[in-house]
Amino acid sequence: MDEKQIAKNVKKIRQSKNMSLEQLAKLAGLTKGYVSKIEHSQKAPPFSTLTKIAIALDTDVNLLMTENSEVPEDLNLCIVRSNERKEVVSRGTLYGYHYVALAYKKIGKNMEPYIIEPAFEEKAVFSHEGEEFMYVLEGAHEFVYGNKKYILREGDSIYFDSIIPHSGRSIGRKRARVLGIMYSYKRQ
């Protein structure tokens, strides 16, 4: 990684958030002069300083260390074209789900929109902080929430607190396709 690129990324992200050098410095616990020096430097600051800057910018520290072409033009906006979707290797795929992230490019998001195609056999029970919304695009989906089962068909939706143990599976002749949105509480 070109260290000059890190400095460019800090400046680009700060400016995209309409934040002044002084505002960033105050939020990061640094001096305005030091932040200016970082942005004009040929060398990256220590990782601990980058972490402070990332927190102040409300972004991931990894974004500060990416190549310029990977830093979105507008950090407040995320467009993923249909040919850019990515299958995500996560808990879901290990349990027979086909899981596609729809906004993987957005940094610092609280929501994770995805499309899943659940397997026919229920293989895992999930429980995590946050909330989820699911909308059945195709097929039929058996949703288990706590000790109750619900059958959701094309056009049906469900919104739930995801700390309650939950799972689901496709039912019928073909796999269901479900649009899901997972909301995680922002960590402080």
JSON list of C-alpha atoms in Angstrom, two decimals:
[
{"chain": "A", "resi": 1, "resn": "MET", "atom": "CA", "xyz": [0.00, 0.00, 0.00]},
{"chain": "A", "resi": 2, "resn": "ASP", "atom": "CA", "xyz": [1.29, 3.40, -0.98]},
{"chain": "A", "resi": 3, "resn": "GLU", "atom": "CA", "xyz": [1.49, 5.47, 2.21]},
{"chain": "A", "resi": 4, "resn": "LYS", "atom": "CA", "xyz": [0.71, 8.65, 0.24]},
{"chain": "A", "resi": 5, "resn": "GLN", "atom": "CA", "xyz": [-2.62, 7.05, -0.66]},
{"chain": "A", "resi": 6, "resn": "ILE", "atom": "CA", "xyz": [-3.59, 6.83, 3.01]},
{"chain": "A", "resi": 7, "resn": "ALA", "atom": "CA", "xyz": [-3.14, 10.58, 3.36]},
{"chain": "A", "resi": 8, "resn": "LYS", "atom": "CA", "xyz": [-5.23, 11.15, 0.23]},
{"chain": "A", "resi": 9, "resn": "ASN", "atom": "CA", "xyz": [-7.97, 8.89, 1.58]},
{"chain": "A", "resi": 10, "resn": "VAL", "atom": "CA", "xyz": [-8.11, 10.75, 4.89]},
{"chain": "A", "resi": 11, "resn": "LYS", "atom": "CA", "xyz": [-8.58, 14.04, 3.04]},
{"chain": "A", "resi": 12, "resn": "LYS", "atom": "CA", "xyz": [-11.09, 12.62, 0.54]},
{"chain": "A", "resi": 13, "resn": "ILE", "atom": "CA", "xyz": [-13.27, 11.07, 3.24]},
{"chain": "A", "resi": 14, "resn": "ARG", "atom": "CA", "xyz": [-13.10, 14.17, 5.45]},
{"chain": "A", "resi": 15, "resn": "GLN", "atom": "CA", "xyz": [-14.14, 16.39, 2.55]},
{"chain": "A", "resi": 16, "resn": "SER", "atom": "CA", "xyz": [-16.94, 14.02, 1.47]},
{"chain": "A", "resi": 17, "resn": "LYS", "atom": "CA", "xyz": [-18.39, 14.44, 4.97]},
{"chain": "A", "resi": 18, "resn": "ASN", "atom": "CA", "xyz": [-18.10, 18.24, 4.72]},
{"chain": "A", "resi": 19, "resn": "MET", "atom": "CA", "xyz": [-15.86, 18.24, 7.76]},
{"chain": "A", "resi": 20, "resn": "SER", "atom": "CA", "xyz": [-13.19, 20.87, 8.36]},
{"chain": "A", "resi": 21, "resn": "LEU", "atom": "CA", "xyz": [-9.65, 20.05, 9.48]},
{"chain": "A", "resi": 22, "resn": "GLU", "atom": "CA", "xyz": [-10.50, 21.62, 12.82]},
{"chain": "A", "resi": 23, "resn": "GLN", "atom": "CA", "xyz": [-13.61, 19.48, 13.29]},
{"chain": "A", "resi": 24, "resn": "LEU", "atom": "CA", "xyz": [-11.73, 16.27, 12.47]},
{"chain": "A", "resi": 25, "resn": "ALA", "atom": "CA", "xyz": [-8.88, 17.22, 14.77]},
{"chain": "A", "resi": 26, "resn": "LYS", "atom": "CA", "xyz": [-11.22, 17.92, 17.67]},
{"chain": "A", "resi": 27, "resn": "LEU", "atom": "CA", "xyz": [-13.16, 14.67, 17.20]},
{"chain": "A", "resi": 28, "resn": "ALA", "atom": "CA", "xyz": [-9.95, 12.63, 16.89]},
{"chain": "A", "resi": 29, "resn": "GLY", "atom": "CA", "xyz": [-8.23, 14.31, 19.85]},
{"chain": "A", "resi": 30, "resn": "LEU", "atom": "CA", "xyz": [-5.47, 15.70, 17.61]},
{"chain": "A", "resi": 31, "resn": "THR", "atom": "CA", "xyz": [-4.32, 19.17, 16.67]},
{"chain": "A", "resi": 32, "resn": "LYS", "atom": "CA", "xyz": [-5.46, 20.84, 13.47]},
{"chain": "A", "resi": 33, "resn": "GLY", "atom": "CA", "xyz": [-1.81, 21.20, 12.42]},
{"chain": "A", "resi": 34, "resn": "TYR", "atom": "CA", "xyz": [-1.16, 17.48, 12.89]},
{"chain": "A", "resi": 35, "resn": "VAL", "atom": "CA", "xyz": [-4.21, 16.49, 10.82]},
{"chain": "A", "resi": 36, "resn": "SER", "atom": "CA", "xyz": [-3.11, 18.89, 8.08]},
{"chain": "A", "resi": 37, "resn": "LYS", "atom": "CA", "xyz": [0.37, 17.37, 8.20]},
{"chain": "A", "resi": 38, "resn": "ILE", "atom": "CA", "xyz": [-1.13, 13.87, 7.86]},
{"chain": "A", "resi": 39, "resn": "GLU", "atom": "CA", "xyz": [-3.17, 14.91, 4.81]},
{"chain": "A", "resi": 40, "resn": "HIS", "atom": "CA", "xyz": [-0.11, 16.43, 3.10]},
{"chain": "A", "resi": 41, "resn": "SER", "atom": "CA", "xyz": [2.37, 13.78, 4.16]},
{"chain": "A", "resi": 42, "resn": "GLN", "atom": "CA", "xyz": [4.28, 11.27, 2.11]},
{"chain": "A", "resi": 43, "resn": "LYS", "atom": "CA", "xyz": [4.12, 8.84, 5.00]},
{"chain": "A", "resi": 44, "resn": "ALA", "atom": "CA", "xyz": [1.18, 7.36, 6.90]},
{"chain": "A", "resi": 45, "resn": "PRO", "atom": "CA", "xyz": [0.72, 8.07, 10.63]},
{"chain": "A", "resi": 46, "resn": "PRO", "atom": "CA", "xyz": [0.81, 5.24, 13.17]},
{"chain": "A", "resi": 47, "resn": "PHE", "atom": "CA", "xyz": [-2.10, 2.79, 13.09]},
{"chain": "A", "resi": 48, "resn": "SER", "atom": "CA", "xyz": [-3.35, 4.05, 16.47]},
{"chain": "A", "resi": 49, "resn": "THR", "atom": "CA", "xyz": [-3.68, 7.55, 14.97]},
{"chain": "A", "resi": 50, "resn": "LEU", "atom": "CA", "xyz": [-5.45, 6.17, 11.90]},
{"chain": "A", "resi": 51, "resn": "THR", "atom": "CA", "xyz": [-7.90, 4.40, 14.20]},
{"chain": "A", "resi": 52, "resn": "LYS", "atom": "CA", "xyz": [-8.68, 7.68, 15.99]},
{"chain": "A", "resi": 53, "resn": "ILE", "atom": "CA", "xyz": [-9.20, 9.39, 12.64]},
{"chain": "A", "resi": 54, "resn": "ALA", "atom": "CA", "xyz": [-11.47, 6.57, 11.37]},
{"chain": "A", "resi": 55, "resn": "ILE", "atom": "CA", "xyz": [-13.62, 6.80, 14.50]},
{"chain": "A", "resi": 56, "resn": "ALA", "atom": "CA", "xyz": [-13.86, 10.58, 14.14]},
{"chain": "A", "resi": 57, "resn": "LEU", "atom": "CA", "xyz": [-14.85, 10.15, 10.48]},
{"chain": "A", "resi": 58, "resn": "ASP", "atom": "CA", "xyz": [-17.36, 7.45, 11.43]},
{"chain": "A", "resi": 59, "resn": "THR", "atom": "CA", "xyz": [-15.79, 5.04, 8.97]},
{"chain": "A", "resi": 60, "resn": "ASP", "atom": "CA", "xyz": [-13.80, 1.82, 8.94]},
{"chain": "A", "resi": 61, "resn": "VAL", "atom": "CA", "xyz": [-10.05, 2.14, 9.38]},
{"chain": "A", "resi": 62, "resn": "ASN", "atom": "CA", "xyz": [-9.64, -0.29, 6.47]},
{"chain": "A", "resi": 63, "resn": "LEU", "atom": "CA", "xyz": [-11.20, 2.28, 4.14]},
{"chain": "A", "resi": 64, "resn": "LEU", "atom": "CA", "xyz": [-8.38, 4.67, 4.99]},
{"chain": "A", "resi": 65, "resn": "MET", "atom": "CA", "xyz": [-5.91, 2.04, 3.81]},
{"chain": "A", "resi": 66, "resn": "THR", "atom": "CA", "xyz": [-7.53, 1.04, 0.51]},
{"chain": "A", "resi": 67, "resn": "GLU", "atom": "CA", "xyz": [-6.42, 1.93, -2.97]},
{"chain": "A", "resi": 68, "resn": "ASN", "atom": "CA", "xyz": [-8.00, 5.11, -4.30]},
{"chain": "A", "resi": 69, "resn": "SER", "atom": "CA", "xyz": [-10.16, 3.24, -6.81]},
{"chain": "A", "resi": 70, "resn": "GLU", "atom": "CA", "xyz": [-11.81, 1.34, -3.95]},
{"chain": "A", "resi": 71, "resn": "VAL", "atom": "CA", "xyz": [-12.84, 4.44, -2.00]},
{"chain": "A", "resi": 72, "resn": "PRO", "atom": "CA", "xyz": [-16.38, 5.41, -3.05]},
{"chain": "A", "resi": 73, "resn": "GLU", "atom": "CA", "xyz": [-16.84, 8.90, -4.47]},
{"chain": "A", "resi": 74, "resn": "ASP", "atom": "CA", "xyz": [-19.67, 9.59, -2.03]},
{"chain": "A", "resi": 75, "resn": "LEU", "atom": "CA", "xyz": [-19.47, 7.76, 1.29]},
{"chain": "A", "resi": 76, "resn": "ASN", "atom": "CA", "xyz": [-23.11, 8.60, 1.96]},
{"chain": "A", "resi": 77, "resn": "LEU", "atom": "CA", "xyz": [-24.26, 6.67, -1.09]},
{"chain": "A", "resi": 78, "resn": "CYS", "atom": "CA", "xyz": [-23.80, 3.05, -2.18]},
{"chain": "A", "resi": 79, "resn": "ILE", "atom": "CA", "xyz": [-24.78, 1.71, -5.58]},
{"chain": "A", "resi": 80, "resn": "VAL", "atom": "CA", "xyz": [-24.21, -1.96, -6.31]},
{"chain": "A", "resi": 81, "resn": "ARG", "atom": "CA", "xyz": [-25.03, -2.90, -9.90]},
{"chain": "A", "resi": 82, "resn": "SER", "atom": "CA", "xyz": [-26.65, -6.27, -10.56]},
{"chain": "A", "resi": 83, "resn": "ASN", "atom": "CA", "xyz": [-23.41, -7.58, -12.07]},
{"chain": "A", "resi": 84, "resn": "GLU", "atom": "CA", "xyz": [-21.43, -6.46, -8.99]},
{"chain": "A", "resi": 85, "resn": "ARG", "atom": "CA", "xyz": [-23.34, -8.42, -6.36]},
{"chain": "A", "resi": 86, "resn": "LYS", "atom": "CA", "xyz": [-21.25, -10.69, -4.19]},
{"chain": "A", "resi": 87, "resn": "GLU", "atom": "CA", "xyz": [-22.07, -13.94, -2.55]},
{"chain": "A", "resi": 88, "resn": "VAL", "atom": "CA", "xyz": [-20.96, -13.63, 1.04]},
{"chain": "A", "resi": 89, "resn": "VAL", "atom": "CA", "xyz": [-19.35, -16.49, 2.90]},
{"chain": "A", "resi": 90, "resn": "SER", "atom": "CA", "xyz": [-21.00, -16.25, 6.26]},
{"chain": "A", "resi": 91, "resn": "ARG", "atom": "CA", "xyz": [-22.82, -18.35, 8.79]},
{"chain": "A", "resi": 92, "resn": "GLY", "atom": "CA", "xyz": [-25.68, -18.61, 6.35]},
{"chain": "A", "resi": 93, "resn": "THR", "atom": "CA", "xyz": [-23.78, -20.25, 3.50]},
{"chain": "A", "resi": 94, "resn": "LEU", "atom": "CA", "xyz": [-22.29, -22.80, 5.86]},
{"chain": "A", "resi": 95, "resn": "TYR", "atom": "CA", "xyz": [-25.83, -23.88, 6.74]},
{"chain": "A", "resi": 96, "resn": "GLY", "atom": "CA", "xyz": [-27.11, -24.32, 3.20]},
{"chain": "A", "resi": 97, "resn": "TYR", "atom": "CA", "xyz": [-28.13, -20.74, 2.45]},
{"chain": "A", "resi": 98, "resn": "HIS", "atom": "CA", "xyz": [-27.23, -18.92, -0.72]},
{"chain": "A", "resi": 99, "resn": "TYR", "atom": "CA", "xyz": [-26.58, -15.41, 0.64]},
{"chain": "A", "resi": 100, "resn": "VAL", "atom": "CA", "xyz": [-25.98, -12.33, -1.54]},
{"chain": "A", "resi": 101, "resn": "ALA", "atom": "CA", "xyz": [-25.01, -8.98, 0.01]},
{"chain": "A", "resi": 102, "resn": "LEU", "atom": "CA", "xyz": [-26.73, -6.03, -1.68]},
{"chain": "A", "resi": 103, "resn": "ALA", "atom": "CA", "xyz": [-24.79, -3.11, -0.12]},
{"chain": "A", "resi": 104, "resn": "TYR", "atom": "CA", "xyz": [-21.35, -4.54, 0.64]},
{"chain": "A", "resi": 105, "resn": "LYS", "atom": "CA", "xyz": [-19.67, -1.36, -0.61]},
{"chain": "A", "resi": 106, "resn": "LYS", "atom": "CA", "xyz": [-21.24, 0.86, 2.06]},
{"chain": "A", "resi": 107, "resn": "ILE", "atom": "CA", "xyz": [-18.85, 1.56, 4.90]},
{"chain": "A", "resi": 108, "resn": "GLY", "atom": "CA", "xyz": [-20.08, 2.06, 8.46]},
{"chain": "A", "resi": 109, "resn": "LYS", "atom": "CA", "xyz": [-23.61, 0.89, 7.79]},
{"chain": "A", "resi": 110, "resn": "ASN", "atom": "CA", "xyz": [-26.15, -0.09, 10.45]},
{"chain": "A", "resi": 111, "resn": "MET", "atom": "CA", "xyz": [-28.25, -2.19, 8.07]},
{"chain": "A", "resi": 112, "resn": "GLU", "atom": "CA", "xyz": [-27.26, -5.19, 5.98]},
{"chain": "A", "resi": 113, "resn": "PRO", "atom": "CA", "xyz": [-29.63, -5.81, 3.05]},
{"chain": "A", "resi": 114, "resn": "TYR", "atom": "CA", "xyz": [-29.33, -9.23, 1.44]},
{"chain": "A", "resi": 115, "resn": "ILE", "atom": "CA", "xyz": [-31.10, -11.86, -0.60]},
{"chain": "A", "resi": 116, "resn": "ILE", "atom": "CA", "xyz": [-31.14, -15.42, 0.68]},
{"chain": "A", "resi": 117, "resn": "GLU", "atom": "CA", "xyz": [-32.29, -18.67, -0.78]},
{"chain": "A", "resi": 118, "resn": "PRO", "atom": "CA", "xyz": [-32.77, -20.90, 2.26]},
{"chain": "A", "resi": 119, "resn": "ALA", "atom": "CA", "xyz": [-32.13, -24.62, 1.98]},
{"chain": "A", "resi": 120, "resn": "PHE", "atom": "CA", "xyz": [-34.94, -27.13, 2.42]},
{"chain": "A", "resi": 121, "resn": "GLU", "atom": "CA", "xyz": [-33.47, -28.47, 5.64]},
{"chain": "A", "resi": 122, "resn": "GLU", "atom": "CA", "xyz": [-33.26, -26.27, 8.72]},
{"chain": "A", "resi": 123, "resn": "LYS", "atom": "CA", "xyz": [-29.62, -26.45, 9.89]},
{"chain": "A", "resi": 124, "resn": "ALA", "atom": "CA", "xyz": [-29.03, -23.53, 12.21]},
{"chain": "A", "resi": 125, "resn": "VAL", "atom": "CA", "xyz": [-30.70, -21.33, 14.76]},
{"chain": "A", "resi": 126, "resn": "PHE", "atom": "CA", "xyz": [-29.62, -17.68, 14.85]},
{"chain": "A", "resi": 127, "resn": "SER", "atom": "CA", "xyz": [-29.74, -15.19, 17.71]},
{"chain": "A", "resi": 128, "resn": "HIS", "atom": "CA", "xyz": [-28.02, -11.80, 17.63]},
{"chain": "A", "resi": 129, "resn": "GLU", "atom": "CA", "xyz": [-28.59, -8.23, 18.71]},
{"chain": "A", "resi": 130, "resn": "GLY", "atom": "CA", "xyz": [-30.63, -6.07, 16.39]},
{"chain": "A", "resi": 131, "resn": "GLU", "atom": "CA", "xyz": [-33.73, -6.33, 14.26]},
{"chain": "A", "resi": 132, "resn": "GLU", "atom": "CA", "xyz": [-34.52, -7.96, 10.93]},
{"chain": "A", "resi": 133, "resn": "PHE", "atom": "CA", "xyz": [-37.03, -7.56, 8.16]},
{"chain": "A", "resi": 134, "resn": "MET", "atom": "CA", "xyz": [-37.78, -10.25, 5.59]},
{"chain": "A", "resi": 135, "resn": "TYR", "atom": "CA", "xyz": [-39.90, -10.12, 2.44]},
{"chain": "A", "resi": 136, "resn": "VAL", "atom": "CA", "xyz": [-40.59, -13.27, 0.42]},
{"chain": "A", "resi": 137, "resn": "LEU", "atom": "CA", "xyz": [-39.84, -12.58, -3.23]},
{"chain": "A", "resi": 138, "resn": "GLU", "atom": "CA", "xyz": [-40.54, -16.11, -4.52]},
{"chain": "A", "resi": 139, "resn": "GLY", "atom": "CA", "xyz": [-41.66, -19.44, -3.15]},
{"chain": "A", "resi": 140, "resn": "ALA", "atom": "CA", "xyz": [-42.61, -20.31, 0.40]},
{"chain": "A", "resi": 141, "resn": "HIS", "atom": "CA", "xyz": [-40.56, -19.93, 3.56]},
{"chain": "A", "resi": 142, "resn": "GLU", "atom": "CA", "xyz": [-41.14, -21.56, 6.92]},
{"chain": "A", "resi": 143, "resn": "PHE", "atom": "CA", "xyz": [-39.96, -19.14, 9.59]},
{"chain": "A", "resi": 144, "resn": "VAL", "atom": "CA", "xyz": [-39.36, -20.37, 13.13]},
{"chain": "A", "resi": 145, "resn": "TYR", "atom": "CA", "xyz": [-39.32, -17.69, 15.84]},
{"chain": "A", "resi": 146, "resn": "GLY", "atom": "CA", "xyz": [-38.82, -18.88, 19.38]},
{"chain": "A", "resi": 147, "resn": "ASN", "atom": "CA", "xyz": [-41.13, -21.90, 19.62]},
{"chain": "A", "resi": 148, "resn": "LYS", "atom": "CA", "xyz": [-43.58, -20.85, 16.89]},
{"chain": "A", "resi": 149, "resn": "LYS", "atom": "CA", "xyz": [-43.60, -21.60, 13.17]},
{"chain": "A", "resi": 150, "resn": "TYR", "atom": "CA", "xyz": [-44.95, -19.26, 10.50]},
{"chain": "A", "resi": 151, "resn": "ILE", "atom": "CA", "xyz": [-45.46, -19.97, 6.81]},
{"chain": "A", "resi": 152, "resn": "LEU", "atom": "CA", "xyz": [-44.59, -16.98, 4.64]},
{"chain": "A", "resi": 153, "resn": "ARG", "atom": "CA", "xyz": [-45.52, -16.97, 0.95]},
{"chain": "A", "resi": 154, "resn": "GLU", "atom": "CA", "xyz": [-44.62, -14.71, -1.96]},
{"chain": "A", "resi": 155, "resn": "GLY", "atom": "CA", "xyz": [-45.44, -11.11, -0.99]},
{"chain": "A", "resi": 156, "resn": "ASP", "atom": "CA", "xyz": [-45.52, -11.78, 2.77]},
{"chain": "A", "resi": 157, "resn": "SER", "atom": "CA", "xyz": [-43.16, -9.97, 5.11]},
{"chain": "A", "resi": 158, "resn": "ILE", "atom": "CA", "xyz": [-42.06, -10.18, 8.73]},
{"chain": "A", "resi": 159, "resn": "TYR", "atom": "CA", "xyz": [-40.22, -7.78, 11.04]},
{"chain": "A", "resi": 160, "resn": "PHE", "atom": "CA", "xyz": [-38.72, -9.13, 14.27]},
{"chain": "A", "resi": 161, "resn": "ASP", "atom": "CA", "xyz": [-36.31, -8.66, 17.15]},
{"chain": "A", "resi": 162, "resn": "SER", "atom": "CA", "xyz": [-33.39, -10.89, 16.18]},
{"chain": "A", "resi": 163, "resn": "ILE", "atom": "CA", "xyz": [-32.23, -11.66, 19.74]},
{"chain": "A", "resi": 164, "resn": "ILE", "atom": "CA", "xyz": [-35.05, -14.25, 19.88]},
{"chain": "A", "resi": 165, "resn": "PRO", "atom": "CA", "xyz": [-33.73, -17.54, 18.41]},
{"chain": "A", "resi": 166, "resn": "HIS", "atom": "CA", "xyz": [-34.89, -17.85, 14.80]},
{"chain": "A", "resi": 167, "resn": "SER", "atom": "CA", "xyz": [-34.39, -19.98, 11.73]},
{"chain": "A", "resi": 168, "resn": "GLY", "atom": "CA", "xyz": [-36.04, -20.78, 8.48]},
{"chain": "A", "resi": 169, "resn": "ARG", "atom": "CA", "xyz": [-36.17, -23.06, 5.49]},
{"chain": "A", "resi": 170, "resn": "SER", "atom": "CA", "xyz": [-37.65, -23.28, 2.04]},
{"chain": "A", "resi": 171, "resn": "ILE", "atom": "CA", "xyz": [-40.78, -25.34, 1.67]},
{"chain": "A", "resi": 172, "resn": "GLY", "atom": "CA", "xyz": [-42.54, -26.45, -1.48]},
{"chain": "A", "resi": 173, "resn": "ARG", "atom": "CA", "xyz": [-41.04, -27.50, -4.81]},
{"chain": "A", "resi": 174, "resn": "LYS", "atom": "CA", "xyz": [-38.48, -24.75, -5.27]},
{"chain": "A", "resi": 175, "resn": "ARG", "atom": "CA", "xyz": [-36.20, -22.74, -3.04]},
{"chain": "A", "resi": 176, "resn": "ALA", "atom": "CA", "xyz": [-37.67, -19.56, -1.64]},
{"chain": "A", "resi": 177, "resn": "ARG", "atom": "CA", "xyz": [-36.01, -16.22, -2.41]},
{"chain": "A", "resi": 178, "resn": "VAL", "atom": "CA", "xyz": [-36.16, -13.79, 0.48]},
{"chain": "A", "resi": 179, "resn": "LEU", "atom": "CA", "xyz": [-35.11, -10.15, 0.68]},
{"chain": "A", "resi": 180, "resn": "GLY", "atom": "CA", "xyz": [-33.79, -9.49, 4.15]},
{"chain": "A", "resi": 181, "resn": "ILE", "atom": "CA", "xyz": [-32.56, -6.43, 5.99]},
{"chain": "A", "resi": 182, "resn": "MET", "atom": "CA", "xyz": [-30.62, -6.89, 9.18]},
{"chain": "A", "resi": 183, "resn": "TYR", "atom": "CA", "xyz": [-30.22, -3.89, 11.49]},
{"chain": "A", "resi": 184, "resn": "SER", "atom": "CA", "xyz": [-27.39, -3.85, 14.01]},
{"chain": "A", "resi": 185, "resn": "TYR", "atom": "CA", "xyz": [-27.28, -1.31, 16.77]},
{"chain": "A", "resi": 186, "resn": "LYS", "atom": "CA", "xyz": [-24.38, 1.09, 16.31]},
{"chain": "A", "resi": 187, "resn": "ARG", "atom": "CA", "xyz": [-21.58, 0.32, 18.71]},
{"chain": "A", "resi": 188, "resn": "GLN", "atom": "CA", "xyz": [-20.38, 3.21, 20.84]}
]
